[in-house]
Amino acid sequence: MSFTLHGVGVSGGIAIGHAHLVSHVTLEVAHYAVPQIEIENEVARLDSAFNMVRAELDSLHASVTGSAAAEYGAFLDLHRMILDDSTLSVAAKTYVTQNQCNAEWAITQQMNVLLVQFEQIEDDYLRERKADVVQVVERVLKALLGHPGYVPPPLKHDGDSILVAHDLSPADVIQYKRHSFTAFLTDLGGLTSHTAIVARSLNIPSIVALHHARQLIRDNDLLIVDGSQGVVIVNPDRRVLSEYRLRQSQLELEKRKLKRIKTTAATTVDGSAVELFANIELPQDIEQVKENGATGIGLFRSEFLFLNRDDLPTEDEQFEAYRTVARKMQGLPVTIRTFDLGADKNLDSAKRVAVNPALGLRAIRLSLAEPQMFHTQLRAILRASRHGQIRILVPMLSSVSEIDQTLRLIENAKQSLREEKITFDEKIQVGGMIEIPAAALSLDIFMRKLDFLSVGTNDLIQYTLAIDRTDDSVAHLYDPLHPAVLRLVAHIIRSASRAKVPVAVCGEMAGDVLFTRLLLGFGLRQFSMHPAQLLRVKQEVLRSNVPVITPITHKMLKTDDPVKIHQLLKKLNG
Ligand code: PEP
Ligand code: MG
């Protein structure tokens, strides 16, 4: 019987193949009493299971290479931290001793304690880490039960297998990666879940939040996965199958063709030159940047160097990371955003859970509140600046006093280096992210004091429309085409262009081909996006004719009727 399932598509494309169902070890463990004389042994069993899992995670860490290493490494570090959390590692042993019970029972009871603690966290992203706690405990249980290290069962249809799981840990995905699945589906996971993040980095069609896929799909069922639409068709009929096969080969052809324009200059039909930069999280991402021919880094989200660890990265450690990127980009611009911590990206040591994190001590506000931490980063960036064309980008500026304080702190960092006779780029450019409506509406002062601007549309939309970008329940209201958003974005680009201040867009809008012509029509000539999006955007640029599209974008700014805006966008992209 053919049926269709709907979930959240996290990575686009079409895959056709056979279902390969996987399941985790059950958490329904036995509970039995352990005599006093055996308690020491039971505690030793727990210790050795923990050590086995530690070794397992370390060896996985060592085996990960290539472009995904950064993200997987971070996930493995997180699992390692959960494993070492005293609520699990120490308290489970105490539980065994106090309750005279078996180790398996003790660890699952302590897992429940930790899960309750996570449940009380307000932050969506952190709450989703509950799944990681379960995955870590599953590993310990497997070690206790004598079969550590999950080895994926052999594939029946190597090359066309689609993995169907209730949930997947990133560590599992590393192992599955070697088995060349063509897509994967999970019952759980949201857009910010680790599974979703890994899925995107693997670049295969993936859908999460399918809820009952694991129950409804049988092993070996024929599946069509449409990652862009978030749709799975189970046991499709011949007509549907041939239609998707055709679409799949068209997409493949398109992908191959796109590679041909890797080194082509991004110039519109009428000859306007456009710069296509890449957004990165960690130095390892440079591989993908090069593969897609980006001509610079428009946004290095440096805060990722601070995540998944107990301590802060030292000045030298940060310097190494920034210098690596600068060197690998061989003189092309590298825009390092100072740490945008707070909101959904918190230090592990952060004690306070803000009532309203997106409006709290985030980004530059946190940097100014923690001047020593900021000073360390600024020195590291400045020291790396003589190894390439580095620029400093400051997130979430909202007022002139923040700009002044920031510039003063940059000058202090420079002075401290001069005193130590450490050379750096004295003329390093300092730019500001425009992602708060207040900044967009008082742009003159930003343009007078800063060398360049970068529009963070993700936050600009969040703050303009008062929609928490991490909250699923209001996700449908997140609208880049809202007249207020369009007018703000157009105003920023137009004002900066008139004042001859370089301006880029580095939010998700820049990587979505639906908006390429719109932004070109507003006058944008510098886009920064995830490297995987770059060639499609370039293709759109190459097909665009600025004199033709500009009048349509002007019309879009004059109306506040959403239907008309959508009609005009269609015409623009037609
Ligand atoms: C943005 O807000 O658009 C942006 C690029 O920054 P981030 O997504 O890291 O907040
Ligand atoms: Mg932002």
Tab-separated table of C-alpha atoms in Angstrom, residues 62-469:
chain	number	residue	atom	x	y	z
A	62	ALA	CA	40.168	10.564	16.077
A	63	SER	CA	38.544	8.827	13.107
A	64	VAL	CA	36.612	11.853	11.900
A	65	THR	CA	38.262	13.858	9.187
A	66	GLY	CA	37.204	16.085	6.343
A	67	SER	CA	34.651	18.852	6.171
A	68	ALA	CA	32.307	17.327	8.739
A	69	ALA	CA	35.038	16.980	11.381
A	70	ALA	CA	34.236	20.264	13.082
A	71	GLU	CA	30.584	19.550	13.652
A	72	TYR	CA	31.020	15.896	14.564
A	73	GLY	CA	33.890	16.781	16.844
A	74	ALA	CA	31.652	19.241	18.660
A	75	PHE	CA	28.923	16.629	19.077
A	76	LEU	CA	31.377	14.065	20.382
A	77	ASP	CA	32.713	16.631	22.827
A	78	LEU	CA	29.182	17.254	24.033
A	79	HIS	CA	28.625	13.527	24.541
A	80	ARG	CA	31.897	13.305	26.390
A	81	MET	CA	30.780	16.151	28.672
A	82	ILE	CA	27.445	14.479	29.387
A	83	LEU	CA	29.282	11.256	30.152
A	84	ASP	CA	31.495	13.069	32.638
A	85	ASP	CA	28.628	14.967	34.265
A	86	SER	CA	28.650	14.008	37.928
A	87	THR	CA	24.869	13.438	37.897
A	88	LEU	CA	25.599	10.412	35.753
A	89	SER	CA	29.130	9.342	36.475
A	90	VAL	CA	29.332	9.881	40.237
A	91	ALA	CA	25.715	9.756	41.338
A	92	ALA	CA	25.048	6.432	39.554
A	93	LYS	CA	27.698	4.788	41.691
A	94	THR	CA	26.244	6.307	44.858
A	95	TYR	CA	22.842	5.041	43.736
A	96	VAL	CA	24.163	1.498	43.411
A	97	THR	CA	25.681	1.656	46.905
A	98	GLN	CA	22.728	3.274	48.612
A	99	ASN	CA	20.013	1.243	46.929
A	100	GLN	CA	21.972	-1.986	46.552
A	101	CYS	CA	20.785	-2.431	42.994
A	102	ASN	CA	22.267	-3.264	39.594
A	103	ALA	CA	24.332	-0.768	37.602
A	104	GLU	CA	21.926	-0.679	34.617
A	105	TRP	CA	19.056	0.358	36.867
A	106	ALA	CA	21.163	2.999	38.615
A	107	ILE	CA	22.309	4.656	35.411
A	108	THR	CA	18.785	4.844	33.957
A	109	GLN	CA	17.488	6.355	37.221
A	110	GLN	CA	20.230	9.002	37.103
A	111	MET	CA	19.446	9.619	33.453
A	112	ASN	CA	15.883	10.456	34.492
A	113	VAL	CA	17.204	12.955	37.057
A	114	LEU	CA	19.285	14.654	34.371
A	115	LEU	CA	16.367	14.665	31.934
A	116	VAL	CA	14.149	16.432	34.474
A	117	GLN	CA	16.873	19.079	34.872
A	118	PHE	CA	17.018	19.547	31.095
A	119	GLU	CA	13.223	19.718	30.881
A	120	GLN	CA	13.293	22.803	33.097
A	121	ILE	CA	15.677	24.688	30.819
A	122	GLU	CA	13.867	27.417	28.932
A	123	ASP	CA	16.204	27.480	25.990
A	124	ASP	CA	14.862	25.325	23.127
A	125	TYR	CA	18.258	24.362	21.853
A	126	LEU	CA	19.502	23.219	25.240
A	127	ARG	CA	16.254	21.392	25.950
A	128	GLU	CA	16.720	19.422	22.749
A	129	ARG	CA	20.030	18.151	24.139
A	130	LYS	CA	17.908	15.689	26.178
A	131	ALA	CA	18.194	13.351	23.227
A	132	ASP	CA	21.985	13.466	23.602
A	133	VAL	CA	21.695	12.445	27.264
A	134	VAL	CA	19.643	9.393	26.256
A	135	GLN	CA	22.128	8.509	23.529
A	136	VAL	CA	25.050	8.667	25.944
A	137	VAL	CA	23.243	6.477	28.472
A	138	GLU	CA	22.447	4.008	25.702
A	139	ARG	CA	26.142	3.718	24.999
A	140	VAL	CA	26.881	3.028	28.676
A	141	LEU	CA	24.135	0.410	28.737
A	142	LYS	CA	25.540	-1.271	25.660
A	143	ALA	CA	28.932	-1.387	27.364
A	144	LEU	CA	27.370	-2.830	30.535
A	145	LEU	CA	25.509	-5.413	28.510
A	146	GLY	CA	28.688	-6.427	26.784
A	147	HIS	CA	28.252	-5.069	23.282
A	148	PRO	CA	29.788	-1.641	23.126
A	149	GLY	CA	30.165	0.383	19.991
A	150	TYR	CA	27.124	0.203	17.812
A	151	VAL	CA	27.996	-1.452	14.519
A	152	PRO	CA	25.373	-0.749	11.898
A	153	PRO	CA	23.907	-3.931	10.459
A	154	PRO	CA	25.037	-4.745	6.914
A	155	LEU	CA	23.065	-3.060	4.196
A	156	LYS	CA	20.860	-5.128	1.976
A	157	HIS	CA	20.848	-2.592	-0.802
A	158	ASP	CA	24.203	-0.936	-0.633
A	159	GLY	CA	24.089	2.350	-2.470
A	160	ASP	CA	20.351	2.957	-2.299
A	161	SER	CA	19.582	2.485	1.388
A	162	ILE	CA	17.540	5.049	3.244
A	163	LEU	CA	18.071	5.014	6.949
A	164	VAL	CA	14.900	5.151	9.041
A	165	ALA	CA	15.393	5.673	12.769
A	166	HIS	CA	13.419	6.875	15.724
A	167	ASP	CA	16.302	9.190	16.546
A	168	LEU	CA	19.979	9.284	15.666
A	169	SER	CA	22.946	10.506	17.595
A	170	PRO	CA	25.629	12.368	15.659
A	171	ALA	CA	28.082	9.691	16.764
A	172	ASP	CA	25.848	7.068	15.107
A	173	VAL	CA	25.755	9.143	11.956
A	174	ILE	CA	29.544	9.054	11.731
A	175	GLN	CA	29.407	5.286	11.605
A	176	TYR	CA	26.494	5.260	9.184
A	177	LYS	CA	28.370	7.665	6.952
A	178	ARG	CA	30.807	4.942	5.960
A	179	HIS	CA	27.857	2.863	4.793
A	180	SER	CA	26.799	5.402	2.201
A	181	PHE	CA	23.138	5.938	2.908
A	182	THR	CA	21.400	8.083	0.345
A	183	ALA	CA	18.994	9.764	2.747
A	184	PHE	CA	17.859	9.562	6.298
A	185	LEU	CA	14.611	9.919	8.134
A	186	THR	CA	13.953	10.272	11.834
A	187	ASP	CA	10.843	10.424	13.984
A	188	LEU	CA	12.318	12.995	16.340
A	189	GLY	CA	14.328	16.166	15.971
A	190	GLY	CA	13.597	19.781	15.255
A	191	LEU	CA	15.299	22.202	12.943
A	192	THR	CA	17.902	22.993	15.597
A	193	SER	CA	18.457	19.401	16.719
A	194	HIS	CA	21.896	17.903	16.253
A	195	THR	CA	20.477	15.441	13.798
A	196	ALA	CA	19.311	18.299	11.601
A	197	ILE	CA	22.649	20.078	11.838
A	198	VAL	CA	24.542	16.940	10.876
A	199	ALA	CA	22.093	16.214	8.081
A	200	ARG	CA	22.830	19.538	6.477
A	201	SER	CA	26.551	18.996	6.674
A	202	LEU	CA	26.242	15.559	5.011
A	203	ASN	CA	24.420	17.115	2.111
A	204	ILE	CA	21.991	14.214	1.555
A	205	PRO	CA	18.191	14.563	1.562
A	206	SER	CA	16.961	14.327	5.142
A	207	ILE	CA	13.707	14.749	6.985
A	208	VAL	CA	13.199	14.908	10.756
A	209	ALA	CA	10.087	15.077	12.957
A	210	LEU	CA	8.226	12.386	10.979
A	211	HIS	CA	6.779	11.131	14.300
A	212	HIS	CA	5.741	7.573	13.329
A	213	ALA	CA	7.959	6.732	10.364
A	214	ARG	CA	9.846	4.072	12.305
A	215	GLN	CA	6.568	2.297	13.100
A	216	LEU	CA	4.803	2.726	9.766
A	217	ILE	CA	7.643	1.979	7.379
A	218	ARG	CA	8.736	-1.654	7.065
A	219	ASP	CA	12.236	-2.837	6.378
A	220	ASN	CA	12.872	-2.901	2.641
A	221	ASP	CA	9.895	-0.716	1.683
A	222	LEU	CA	10.583	1.350	-1.399
A	223	LEU	CA	10.777	5.061	-0.470
A	224	ILE	CA	10.933	8.396	-2.226
A	225	VAL	CA	12.404	11.125	-0.028
A	226	ASP	CA	11.841	14.705	-1.100
A	227	GLY	CA	14.051	16.611	1.345
A	228	SER	CA	13.023	20.037	0.052
A	229	GLN	CA	9.329	19.395	0.635
A	230	GLY	CA	9.743	17.261	3.773
A	231	VAL	CA	7.751	14.452	2.131
A	232	VAL	CA	8.275	10.669	2.139
A	233	ILE	CA	6.292	8.523	-0.276
A	234	VAL	CA	6.194	4.910	0.867
A	235	ASN	CA	5.794	2.201	-1.808
A	236	PRO	CA	4.957	4.644	-4.619
A	237	ASP	CA	3.158	3.434	-7.729
A	238	ARG	CA	5.023	3.236	-11.040
A	239	ARG	CA	3.792	6.574	-12.348
A	240	VAL	CA	4.873	8.521	-9.243
A	241	LEU	CA	8.172	6.671	-9.199
A	242	SER	CA	9.038	7.543	-12.783
A	243	GLU	CA	8.077	11.171	-12.198
A	244	TYR	CA	10.449	11.414	-9.217
A	245	ARG	CA	13.186	9.554	-11.107
A	246	LEU	CA	12.969	12.195	-13.778
A	247	ARG	CA	13.093	14.997	-11.197
A	248	GLN	CA	16.010	13.329	-9.492
A	249	SER	CA	18.070	13.091	-12.660
A	250	GLN	CA	17.232	16.690	-13.499
A	251	LEU	CA	18.540	17.746	-10.074
A	252	GLU	CA	21.693	15.665	-10.520
A	253	LEU	CA	22.355	17.211	-13.879
A	254	GLU	CA	21.782	20.653	-12.420
A	255	LYS	CA	24.281	19.955	-9.634
A	256	ARG	CA	26.939	18.812	-12.092
A	257	LYS	CA	26.336	21.769	-14.345
A	258	LEU	CA	26.614	24.134	-11.396
A	259	LYS	CA	30.176	22.988	-10.714
A	260	ARG	CA	31.119	24.396	-14.111
A	261	ILE	CA	30.513	27.949	-12.916
A	262	LYS	CA	32.718	27.575	-9.844
A	263	THR	CA	35.377	29.911	-11.201
A	264	THR	CA	33.079	32.116	-13.301
A	265	ALA	CA	32.919	35.699	-12.069
A	266	ALA	CA	29.510	36.492	-10.575
A	267	THR	CA	28.348	39.177	-12.972
A	268	THR	CA	24.789	39.975	-13.983
A	269	VAL	CA	23.613	40.080	-17.620
A	270	ASP	CA	24.028	43.873	-17.634
A	271	GLY	CA	27.572	43.631	-16.255
A	272	SER	CA	27.090	44.403	-12.538
A	273	ALA	CA	29.788	42.649	-10.517
A	274	VAL	CA	28.588	40.753	-7.461
A	275	GLU	CA	30.666	39.301	-4.630
A	276	LEU	CA	29.632	35.920	-3.239
A	277	PHE	CA	31.187	35.225	0.144
A	278	ALA	CA	30.793	32.282	2.499
A	279	ASN	CA	29.594	31.937	6.086
A	280	ILE	CA	31.631	29.567	8.258
A	281	GLU	CA	31.529	28.318	11.831
A	282	LEU	CA	34.973	26.756	12.238
A	283	PRO	CA	38.290	26.757	10.326
A	284	GLN	CA	37.573	23.244	9.006
A	285	ASP	CA	34.720	24.665	6.920
A	286	ILE	CA	37.225	26.278	4.551
A	287	GLU	CA	37.372	23.057	2.505
A	288	GLN	CA	33.754	23.521	1.425
A	289	VAL	CA	34.325	27.231	0.877
A	290	LYS	CA	37.062	26.420	-1.629
A	291	GLU	CA	35.026	23.696	-3.325
A	292	ASN	CA	32.319	26.208	-4.107
A	293	GLY	CA	34.561	29.032	-5.221
A	294	ALA	CA	33.669	31.692	-2.624
A	295	THR	CA	35.740	34.842	-3.032
A	296	GLY	CA	35.878	35.619	0.668
A	297	ILE	CA	34.478	34.855	4.098
A	298	GLY	CA	31.632	37.232	4.820
A	299	LEU	CA	30.845	35.818	8.249
A	300	PHE	CA	33.033	33.705	10.512
A	301	ARG	CA	30.747	32.901	13.447
A	302	SER	CA	33.646	32.867	15.918
A	303	GLU	CA	31.434	31.970	18.891
A	304	PHE	CA	31.532	28.335	17.743
A	305	LEU	CA	35.130	28.249	19.011
A	306	PHE	CA	33.676	28.857	22.485
A	307	LEU	CA	30.985	26.153	22.511
A	308	ASN	CA	30.991	22.564	23.806
A	309	ARG	CA	33.839	23.090	26.240
A	310	ASP	CA	34.324	23.845	29.923
A	311	ASP	CA	36.913	26.563	29.491
A	312	LEU	CA	37.386	29.575	27.249
A	313	PRO	CA	39.624	29.350	24.185
A	314	THR	CA	42.930	31.047	24.940
A	315	GLU	CA	44.315	33.936	22.919
A	316	ASP	CA	46.815	31.619	21.236
A	317	GLU	CA	44.170	29.052	20.405
A	318	GLN	CA	41.952	31.700	18.852
A	319	PHE	CA	44.924	33.235	17.037
A	320	GLU	CA	45.698	29.834	15.465
A	321	ALA	CA	42.106	29.442	14.282
A	322	TYR	CA	41.935	32.930	12.759
A	323	ARG	CA	45.396	32.663	11.195
A	324	THR	CA	44.518	29.285	9.644
A	325	VAL	CA	41.466	30.759	7.956
A	326	ALA	CA	43.329	33.877	6.846
A	327	ARG	CA	46.168	31.841	5.348
A	328	LYS	CA	43.890	29.363	3.612
A	329	MET	CA	41.919	32.195	2.046
A	330	GLN	CA	45.185	33.486	0.518
A	331	GLY	CA	44.579	37.198	0.771
A	332	LEU	CA	40.830	37.117	0.146
A	333	PRO	CA	38.706	38.957	2.741
A	334	VAL	CA	38.007	37.116	5.989
A	335	THR	CA	35.333	38.763	8.117
A	336	ILE	CA	35.561	37.581	11.720
A	337	ARG	CA	32.488	38.314	13.757
A	338	THR	CA	33.326	38.831	17.411
A	339	PHE	CA	31.623	36.231	19.566
A	340	ASP	CA	27.836	36.288	19.338
A	341	LEU	CA	27.217	34.353	22.540
A	342	GLY	CA	24.034	34.433	24.577
A	343	ALA	CA	20.486	33.640	23.394
A	344	ASP	CA	20.706	30.156	21.830
A	345	LYS	CA	24.516	29.900	21.896
A	346	ASN	CA	25.666	29.825	25.486
A	347	LEU	CA	28.948	29.045	27.143
A	348	ASP	CA	28.764	25.791	29.039
A	349	SER	CA	29.776	27.720	32.125
A	350	ALA	CA	26.947	30.269	31.721
A	351	LYS	CA	25.079	30.158	34.976
A	352	ARG	CA	22.136	32.351	34.249
A	353	VAL	CA	19.240	31.298	32.051
A	354	ALA	CA	17.858	34.620	30.830
A	355	VAL	CA	14.117	35.158	31.021
A	356	ASN	CA	14.090	36.453	27.482
A	357	PRO	CA	17.414	35.331	26.012
A	358	ALA	CA	17.093	36.896	22.559
A	359	LEU	CA	16.591	40.279	24.225
A	360	GLY	CA	19.180	39.728	26.928
A	361	LEU	CA	22.912	39.879	27.389
A	362	ARG	CA	23.832	38.663	23.927
A	363	ALA	CA	26.566	39.391	21.353
A	364	ILE	CA	28.237	42.813	21.763
A	365	ARG	CA	26.293	43.391	24.984
A	366	LEU	CA	27.992	40.362	26.504
A	367	SER	CA	31.374	41.402	25.064
A	368	LEU	CA	31.101	44.806	26.728
A	369	ALA	CA	30.015	43.167	29.976
A	370	GLU	CA	33.013	40.796	29.829
A	371	PRO	CA	35.795	43.131	28.676
A	372	GLN	CA	38.634	40.717	29.480
A	373	MET	CA	37.137	37.948	27.355
A	374	PHE	CA	36.552	40.471	24.556
A	375	HIS	CA	40.097	41.837	24.889
A	376	THR	CA	41.521	38.324	24.490
A	377	GLN	CA	39.538	37.781	21.313
A	378	LEU	CA	40.396	41.177	19.867
A	379	ARG	CA	44.110	40.589	20.464
A	380	ALA	CA	43.862	37.186	18.778
A	381	ILE	CA	42.100	38.660	15.737
A	382	LEU	CA	44.544	41.553	15.506
A	383	ARG	CA	47.558	39.244	15.785
A	384	ALA	CA	46.160	37.090	12.960
A	385	SER	CA	45.482	40.158	10.822
A	386	ARG	CA	48.990	40.241	9.388
A	387	HIS	CA	48.467	36.809	7.829
A	388	GLY	CA	45.702	37.824	5.451
A	389	GLN	CA	42.941	40.329	4.835
A	390	ILE	CA	41.058	40.139	8.126
A	391	ARG	CA	38.142	42.395	9.038
A	392	ILE	CA	36.350	42.664	12.383
A	393	LEU	CA	32.553	42.459	12.414
A	394	VAL	CA	30.591	43.395	15.536
A	395	PRO	CA	27.205	41.702	16.106
A	396	MET	CA	23.974	43.190	17.377
A	397	LEU	CA	24.976	46.821	17.711
A	398	SER	CA	22.040	49.009	18.640
A	399	SER	CA	23.397	52.381	19.762
A	400	VAL	CA	26.152	54.895	19.283
A	401	SER	CA	27.511	54.330	22.770
A	402	GLU	CA	28.026	50.633	21.989
A	403	ILE	CA	29.918	51.557	18.822
A	404	ASP	CA	32.102	54.018	20.738
A	405	GLN	CA	32.841	51.559	23.545
A	406	THR	CA	33.673	48.830	21.049
A	407	LEU	CA	36.013	51.039	19.048
A	408	ARG	CA	37.712	52.087	22.286
A	409	LEU	CA	38.249	48.469	23.294
A	410	ILE	CA	39.651	47.660	19.849
A	411	GLU	CA	42.060	50.577	20.231
A	412	ASN	CA	43.063	49.295	23.704
A	413	ALA	CA	43.797	45.861	22.247
A	414	LYS	CA	45.865	47.456	19.484
A	415	GLN	CA	47.791	49.535	22.018
A	416	SER	CA	48.554	46.480	24.161
A	417	LEU	CA	50.054	44.778	21.095
A	418	ARG	CA	52.064	47.853	20.133
A	419	GLU	CA	53.532	47.931	23.631
A	420	GLU	CA	54.609	44.319	23.179
A	421	LYS	CA	55.962	45.153	19.722
A	422	ILE	CA	53.610	42.647	18.104
A	423	THR	CA	52.726	43.646	14.577
A	424	PHE	CA	49.224	43.650	13.189
A	425	ASP	CA	47.233	45.340	10.433
A	426	GLU	CA	47.001	48.916	11.758
A	427	LYS	CA	44.286	49.697	9.207
A	428	ILE	CA	42.123	46.696	10.017
A	429	GLN	CA	38.531	47.430	9.023
A	430	VAL	CA	35.773	47.336	11.609
A	431	GLY	CA	32.195	46.728	10.541
A	432	GLY	CA	28.851	46.359	12.267
A	433	MET	CA	26.013	43.934	11.846
A	434	ILE	CA	22.711	45.601	11.212
A	435	GLU	CA	20.243	43.213	12.772
A	436	ILE	CA	18.213	45.366	15.118
A	437	PRO	CA	15.586	47.775	13.712
A	438	ALA	CA	17.022	50.576	15.887
A	439	ALA	CA	20.330	50.250	14.031
A	440	ALA	CA	18.611	50.183	10.650
A	441	LEU	CA	16.691	53.330	11.514
A	442	SER	CA	19.723	55.254	12.749
A	443	LEU	CA	22.072	54.094	10.050
A	444	ASP	CA	23.862	57.419	9.493
A	445	ILE	CA	25.731	57.192	12.754
A	446	PHE	CA	26.748	53.597	12.011
A	447	MET	CA	28.021	54.593	8.577
A	448	ARG	CA	30.012	57.494	9.982
A	449	LYS	CA	31.818	55.378	12.546
A	450	LEU	CA	32.215	52.017	10.826
A	451	ASP	CA	34.060	50.846	7.706
A	452	PHE	CA	31.406	48.440	6.454
A	453	LEU	CA	28.004	46.972	7.285
A	454	SER	CA	26.568	43.474	7.148
A	455	VAL	CA	22.844	42.866	7.372
A	456	GLY	CA	21.887	39.941	9.583
A	457	THR	CA	18.447	39.289	8.204
A	458	ASN	CA	17.826	36.337	10.533
A	459	ASP	CA	17.845	38.584	13.556
A	460	LEU	CA	16.542	41.649	11.748
A	461	ILE	CA	13.377	39.685	10.949
A	462	GLN	CA	13.204	38.252	14.465
A	463	TYR	CA	13.438	41.677	16.080
A	464	THR	CA	11.274	43.523	13.549
A	465	LEU	CA	8.406	41.066	13.698
A	466	ALA	CA	8.922	40.148	17.379
A	467	ILE	CA	9.180	36.444	16.547
A	468	ASP	CA	11.592	34.219	18.437
A	469	ARG	CA	13.469	32.504	15.611
